[in-house]
Amino acid sequence: HHDAMMSKADKDELAAGRRRTAAMLGPRVSVQGINQSGDCFYEALAIAYESVGQIVSELLPAAPNPPRDGERHTTALAVQTLRNAAAEAVDQSIFDNFKYFHQAGLEDYAFMRKCESVEELRDALRASGLQVGVSDCIWANEFEISKLASRLRTTILILDLGGSGNNRFVTISPE
């Protein structure tokens, strides 16, 4: 959420939602808001690992395009490392599927109009919101999330505050 662009009523509603979620999940779970940045899933994953004393960038191979010194947030290296791990999972079959989804008109795959090869898709997946802007980076979808769950050998639980009932909870387990 872009807090600076939100109305006071929206900010209050979001804060109340976070409090309700924290109460529902219990005392061993904390809820932390993360701004929509194009990198928010990757940032959330890095923060979750940091909360248990682990550094994501030490668990996975280094990214080919590490952040420059002085980048605006401390999770920049983790974001690049995670994006790289997801990008490395792309093969010709994934590329072909993504191209097909784009040709079928699925909006989430519009980025494929700029990708003509596996390597171009990998490069696009590696580009962070910090580097290219929130609207020009590829936001994590089921492919990236499932590949990272497998690489990190962890189950990822996603709470969608926009959903209702059991649809609020998404579980992605390692393959």
PDB file of C-alpha atoms in Angstrom:
ATOM      1  CA  HIS A   1       0.000   0.000   0.000  1.00  0.00           C
ATOM      2  CA  HIS A   2       1.301   3.445  -0.843  1.00  0.00           C
ATOM      3  CA  ASP A   3       0.697   4.975   2.600  1.00  0.00           C
ATOM      4  CA  ALA A   4       1.503   8.485   1.359  1.00  0.00           C
ATOM      5  CA  MET A   5      -1.258   8.228  -1.235  1.00  0.00           C
ATOM      6  CA  MET A   6      -3.887   6.748   1.077  1.00  0.00           C
ATOM      7  CA  SER A   7      -6.665   8.696   2.747  1.00  0.00           C
ATOM      8  CA  LYS A   8      -6.829   8.812   6.546  1.00  0.00           C
ATOM      9  CA  ALA A   9      -9.912   6.565   6.471  1.00  0.00           C
ATOM     10  CA  ASP A  10      -8.061   4.006   4.317  1.00  0.00           C
ATOM     11  CA  LYS A  11      -5.026   4.132   6.640  1.00  0.00           C
ATOM     12  CA  ASP A  12      -7.278   3.648   9.684  1.00  0.00           C
ATOM     13  CA  GLU A  13      -9.069   0.727   7.987  1.00  0.00           C
ATOM     14  CA  LEU A  14      -5.721  -0.879   7.071  1.00  0.00           C
ATOM     15  CA  ALA A  15      -4.416  -0.466  10.637  1.00  0.00           C
ATOM     16  CA  ALA A  16      -7.620  -1.979  12.034  1.00  0.00           C
ATOM     17  CA  GLY A  17      -7.279  -4.900   9.607  1.00  0.00           C
ATOM     18  CA  ARG A  18      -3.714  -5.491  10.763  1.00  0.00           C
ATOM     19  CA  ARG A  19      -4.845  -5.458  14.415  1.00  0.00           C
ATOM     20  CA  ARG A  20      -7.680  -7.931  13.677  1.00  0.00           C
ATOM     21  CA  THR A  21      -5.277 -10.181  11.784  1.00  0.00           C
ATOM     22  CA  ALA A  22      -2.697 -10.080  14.590  1.00  0.00           C
ATOM     23  CA  ALA A  23      -5.400 -10.949  17.129  1.00  0.00           C
ATOM     24  CA  MET A  24      -6.656 -13.816  14.977  1.00  0.00           C
ATOM     25  CA  LEU A  25      -3.152 -15.293  14.441  1.00  0.00           C
ATOM     26  CA  GLY A  26      -2.170 -15.190  18.103  1.00  0.00           C
ATOM     27  CA  PRO A  27       0.752 -13.881  20.158  1.00  0.00           C
ATOM     28  CA  ARG A  28       3.518 -15.868  18.409  1.00  0.00           C
ATOM     29  CA  VAL A  29       2.861 -14.167  15.075  1.00  0.00           C
ATOM     30  CA  SER A  30       3.531 -10.556  14.227  1.00  0.00           C
ATOM     31  CA  VAL A  31       2.007  -8.589  11.385  1.00  0.00           C
ATOM     32  CA  GLN A  32       4.096  -6.035   9.551  1.00  0.00           C
ATOM     33  CA  GLY A  33       2.788  -3.847   6.777  1.00  0.00           C
ATOM     34  CA  ILE A  34       4.912  -3.596   3.636  1.00  0.00           C
ATOM     35  CA  ASN A  35       4.383  -0.928   1.013  1.00  0.00           C
ATOM     36  CA  GLN A  36       3.546  -1.991  -2.531  1.00  0.00           C
ATOM     37  CA  SER A  37       6.872  -1.542  -4.253  1.00  0.00           C
ATOM     38  CA  GLY A  38       6.904  -4.229  -6.903  1.00  0.00           C
ATOM     39  CA  ASP A  39       9.269  -6.012  -4.521  1.00  0.00           C
ATOM     40  CA  CYS A  40       6.851  -6.367  -1.599  1.00  0.00           C
ATOM     41  CA  PHE A  41       6.633 -10.185  -1.705  1.00  0.00           C
ATOM     42  CA  TYR A  42      10.423 -10.470  -1.777  1.00  0.00           C
ATOM     43  CA  GLU A  43      10.758  -7.883   0.997  1.00  0.00           C
ATOM     44  CA  ALA A  44       8.210  -9.766   3.121  1.00  0.00           C
ATOM     45  CA  LEU A  45      10.118 -13.017   2.658  1.00  0.00           C
ATOM     46  CA  ALA A  46      13.416 -11.353   3.596  1.00  0.00           C
ATOM     47  CA  ILE A  47      11.866  -9.767   6.695  1.00  0.00           C
ATOM     48  CA  ALA A  48      10.309 -13.093   7.732  1.00  0.00           C
ATOM     49  CA  TYR A  49      13.694 -14.803   7.523  1.00  0.00           C
ATOM     50  CA  GLU A  50      15.394 -11.931   9.378  1.00  0.00           C
ATOM     51  CA  SER A  51      12.787 -12.297  12.156  1.00  0.00           C
ATOM     52  CA  VAL A  52      14.217 -15.755  12.906  1.00  0.00           C
ATOM     53  CA  GLY A  53      17.838 -14.660  12.532  1.00  0.00           C
ATOM     54  CA  GLN A  54      18.443 -15.841   8.963  1.00  0.00           C
ATOM     55  CA  ILE A  55      19.685 -13.766   6.038  1.00  0.00           C
ATOM     56  CA  VAL A  56      18.160 -14.810   2.706  1.00  0.00           C
ATOM     57  CA  SER A  57      21.140 -13.547   0.699  1.00  0.00           C
ATOM     58  CA  GLU A  58      23.332 -16.052   2.589  1.00  0.00           C
ATOM     59  CA  LEU A  59      20.997 -18.990   1.785  1.00  0.00           C
ATOM     60  CA  LEU A  60      20.922 -18.618  -2.008  1.00  0.00           C
ATOM     61  CA  PRO A  61      23.482 -17.888  -4.770  1.00  0.00           C
ATOM     62  CA  ALA A  62      24.373 -14.233  -5.303  1.00  0.00           C
ATOM     63  CA  ALA A  63      22.420 -12.257  -7.874  1.00  0.00           C
ATOM     64  CA  PRO A  64      24.277 -11.063 -11.008  1.00  0.00           C
ATOM     65  CA  ASN A  65      23.096  -7.481 -10.432  1.00  0.00           C
ATOM     66  CA  PRO A  66      23.610  -6.722  -6.729  1.00  0.00           C
ATOM     67  CA  PRO A  67      22.306  -3.385  -5.430  1.00  0.00           C
ATOM     68  CA  ARG A  68      24.685  -0.444  -5.318  1.00  0.00           C
ATOM     69  CA  ASP A  69      25.956   0.898  -2.005  1.00  0.00           C
ATOM     70  CA  GLY A  70      23.456   3.261  -0.423  1.00  0.00           C
ATOM     71  CA  GLU A  71      20.308   1.747  -1.975  1.00  0.00           C
ATOM     72  CA  ARG A  72      17.223   3.019  -0.213  1.00  0.00           C
ATOM     73  CA  HIS A  73      16.391  -0.056   1.857  1.00  0.00           C
ATOM     74  CA  THR A  74      18.398  -2.696   3.653  1.00  0.00           C
ATOM     75  CA  THR A  75      16.543  -5.555   1.996  1.00  0.00           C
ATOM     76  CA  ALA A  76      17.792  -4.603  -1.503  1.00  0.00           C
ATOM     77  CA  LEU A  77      20.368  -7.423  -1.541  1.00  0.00           C
ATOM     78  CA  ALA A  78      17.783  -9.947  -0.337  1.00  0.00           C
ATOM     79  CA  VAL A  79      15.294  -8.777  -2.992  1.00  0.00           C
ATOM     80  CA  GLN A  80      17.885  -9.204  -5.752  1.00  0.00           C
ATOM     81  CA  THR A  81      18.934 -12.602  -4.419  1.00  0.00           C
ATOM     82  CA  LEU A  82      15.321 -13.830  -4.293  1.00  0.00           C
ATOM     83  CA  ARG A  83      14.450 -12.391  -7.703  1.00  0.00           C
ATOM     84  CA  ASN A  84      17.525 -14.079  -9.153  1.00  0.00           C
ATOM     85  CA  ALA A  85      16.581 -17.456  -7.647  1.00  0.00           C
ATOM     86  CA  ALA A  86      13.120 -17.196  -9.219  1.00  0.00           C
ATOM     87  CA  ALA A  87      14.567 -16.068 -12.575  1.00  0.00           C
ATOM     88  CA  GLU A  88      17.013 -18.975 -12.659  1.00  0.00           C
ATOM     89  CA  ALA A  89      14.060 -21.390 -12.463  1.00  0.00           C
ATOM     90  CA  VAL A  90      12.782 -20.227 -15.867  1.00  0.00           C
ATOM     91  CA  ASP A  91      13.302 -22.721 -18.673  1.00  0.00           C
ATOM     92  CA  GLN A  92      11.900 -22.962 -22.214  1.00  0.00           C
ATOM     93  CA  SER A  93       8.724 -24.663 -20.983  1.00  0.00           C
ATOM     94  CA  ILE A  94       7.990 -21.865 -18.491  1.00  0.00           C
ATOM     95  CA  PHE A  95       8.786 -19.247 -21.146  1.00  0.00           C
ATOM     96  CA  ASP A  96       6.391 -20.959 -23.594  1.00  0.00           C
ATOM     97  CA  ASN A  97       3.626 -21.153 -20.958  1.00  0.00           C
ATOM     98  CA  PHE A  98       4.037 -17.478 -20.017  1.00  0.00           C
ATOM     99  CA  LYS A  99       3.957 -16.508 -23.725  1.00  0.00           C
ATOM    100  CA  TYR A 100       0.783 -18.570 -24.186  1.00  0.00           C
ATOM    101  CA  PHE A 101      -0.850 -16.928 -21.132  1.00  0.00           C
ATOM    102  CA  HIS A 102       0.006 -13.512 -22.579  1.00  0.00           C
ATOM    103  CA  GLN A 103      -1.380 -14.446 -26.016  1.00  0.00           C
ATOM    104  CA  ALA A 104      -4.548 -15.690 -24.296  1.00  0.00           C
ATOM    105  CA  GLY A 105      -5.012 -12.192 -22.900  1.00  0.00           C
ATOM    106  CA  LEU A 106      -4.173 -12.811 -19.236  1.00  0.00           C
ATOM    107  CA  GLU A 107      -3.349  -9.359 -17.877  1.00  0.00           C
ATOM    108  CA  ASP A 108      -0.812 -10.655 -15.328  1.00  0.00           C
ATOM    109  CA  TYR A 109       1.394 -11.771 -18.224  1.00  0.00           C
ATOM    110  CA  ALA A 110       1.394  -8.508 -20.224  1.00  0.00           C
ATOM    111  CA  PHE A 111       5.127  -8.192 -19.449  1.00  0.00           C
ATOM    112  CA  MET A 112       5.716 -11.012 -21.950  1.00  0.00           C
ATOM    113  CA  ARG A 113       5.197  -8.608 -24.861  1.00  0.00           C
ATOM    114  CA  LYS A 114       8.773  -7.421 -24.143  1.00  0.00           C
ATOM    115  CA  CYS A 115      10.293 -10.914 -23.740  1.00  0.00           C
ATOM    116  CA  GLU A 116      11.422 -12.824 -26.823  1.00  0.00           C
ATOM    117  CA  SER A 117      13.636 -15.441 -25.138  1.00  0.00           C
ATOM    118  CA  VAL A 118      14.204 -17.329 -21.896  1.00  0.00           C
ATOM    119  CA  GLU A 119      17.117 -15.006 -21.067  1.00  0.00           C
ATOM    120  CA  GLU A 120      15.013 -11.861 -21.655  1.00  0.00           C
ATOM    121  CA  LEU A 121      12.332 -13.257 -19.326  1.00  0.00           C
ATOM    122  CA  ARG A 122      14.971 -14.025 -16.693  1.00  0.00           C
ATOM    123  CA  ASP A 123      16.331 -10.469 -16.994  1.00  0.00           C
ATOM    124  CA  ALA A 124      12.810  -9.041 -16.641  1.00  0.00           C
ATOM    125  CA  LEU A 125      12.182 -11.144 -13.516  1.00  0.00           C
ATOM    126  CA  ARG A 126      15.478  -9.947 -12.014  1.00  0.00           C
ATOM    127  CA  ALA A 127      14.593  -6.238 -12.456  1.00  0.00           C
ATOM    128  CA  SER A 128      13.431  -4.917  -9.082  1.00  0.00           C
ATOM    129  CA  GLY A 129      10.934  -2.181  -8.366  1.00  0.00           C
ATOM    130  CA  LEU A 130      13.813  -0.237  -6.868  1.00  0.00           C
ATOM    131  CA  GLN A 131      15.720  -0.436 -10.157  1.00  0.00           C
ATOM    132  CA  VAL A 132      12.990   0.069 -12.757  1.00  0.00           C
ATOM    133  CA  GLY A 133      10.019   1.402 -10.814  1.00  0.00           C
ATOM    134  CA  VAL A 134       6.938  -0.118  -9.258  1.00  0.00           C
ATOM    135  CA  SER A 135       4.973  -0.240 -12.530  1.00  0.00           C
ATOM    136  CA  ASP A 136       7.798  -1.614 -14.709  1.00  0.00           C
ATOM    137  CA  CYS A 137       8.918  -4.588 -12.629  1.00  0.00           C
ATOM    138  CA  ILE A 138       7.268  -7.997 -12.546  1.00  0.00           C
ATOM    139  CA  TRP A 139       5.381  -8.609  -9.317  1.00  0.00           C
ATOM    140  CA  ALA A 140       5.689 -12.082  -7.799  1.00  0.00           C
ATOM    141  CA  ASN A 141       3.047 -14.529  -8.951  1.00  0.00           C
ATOM    142  CA  GLU A 142       2.452 -18.202  -8.233  1.00  0.00           C
ATOM    143  CA  PHE A 143       5.454 -19.286 -10.326  1.00  0.00           C
ATOM    144  CA  GLU A 144       7.993 -17.146  -8.446  1.00  0.00           C
ATOM    145  CA  ILE A 145       6.443 -17.897  -5.052  1.00  0.00           C
ATOM    146  CA  SER A 146       6.373 -21.670  -5.610  1.00  0.00           C
ATOM    147  CA  LYS A 147       9.945 -21.730  -6.945  1.00  0.00           C
ATOM    148  CA  LEU A 148      11.183 -19.810  -3.893  1.00  0.00           C
ATOM    149  CA  ALA A 149       9.249 -22.090  -1.534  1.00  0.00           C
ATOM    150  CA  SER A 150      11.086 -25.007  -3.121  1.00  0.00           C
ATOM    151  CA  ARG A 151      14.521 -23.342  -3.160  1.00  0.00           C
ATOM    152  CA  LEU A 152      14.179 -22.284   0.487  1.00  0.00           C
ATOM    153  CA  ARG A 153      12.489 -25.587   1.439  1.00  0.00           C
ATOM    154  CA  THR A 154       9.744 -23.756   3.286  1.00  0.00           C
ATOM    155  CA  THR A 155       5.980 -23.409   3.141  1.00  0.00           C
ATOM    156  CA  ILE A 156       4.834 -19.881   2.385  1.00  0.00           C
ATOM    157  CA  LEU A 157       1.599 -18.718   3.975  1.00  0.00           C
ATOM    158  CA  ILE A 158      -0.018 -15.663   2.432  1.00  0.00           C
ATOM    159  CA  LEU A 159      -2.795 -13.745   4.122  1.00  0.00           C
ATOM    160  CA  ASP A 160      -4.848 -11.772   1.606  1.00  0.00           C
ATOM    161  CA  LEU A 161      -6.628  -9.033   3.515  1.00  0.00           C
ATOM    162  CA  GLY A 162      -8.749  -8.420   0.417  1.00  0.00           C
ATOM    163  CA  GLY A 163     -10.151 -11.953   0.493  1.00  0.00           C
ATOM    164  CA  SER A 164     -12.921 -13.297   2.673  1.00  0.00           C
ATOM    165  CA  GLY A 165     -13.289 -16.419   4.797  1.00  0.00           C
ATOM    166  CA  ASN A 166     -10.963 -19.249   3.823  1.00  0.00           C
ATOM    167  CA  ASN A 167     -10.102 -17.395   0.597  1.00  0.00           C
ATOM    168  CA  ARG A 168      -7.945 -15.056   2.714  1.00  0.00           C
ATOM    169  CA  PHE A 169      -5.342 -17.773   3.226  1.00  0.00           C
ATOM    170  CA  VAL A 170      -3.020 -19.139   0.541  1.00  0.00           C
ATOM    171  CA  THR A 171      -0.511 -21.904   1.260  1.00  0.00           C
ATOM    172  CA  ILE A 172       2.329 -22.646  -1.141  1.00  0.00           C
ATOM    173  CA  SER A 173       4.489 -25.641  -0.217  1.00  0.00           C
ATOM    174  CA  PRO A 174       7.814 -26.778  -1.686  1.00  0.00           C
ATOM    175  CA  GLU A 175       7.499 -28.963  -4.797  1.00  0.00           C
TER     176      GLU A 175
END
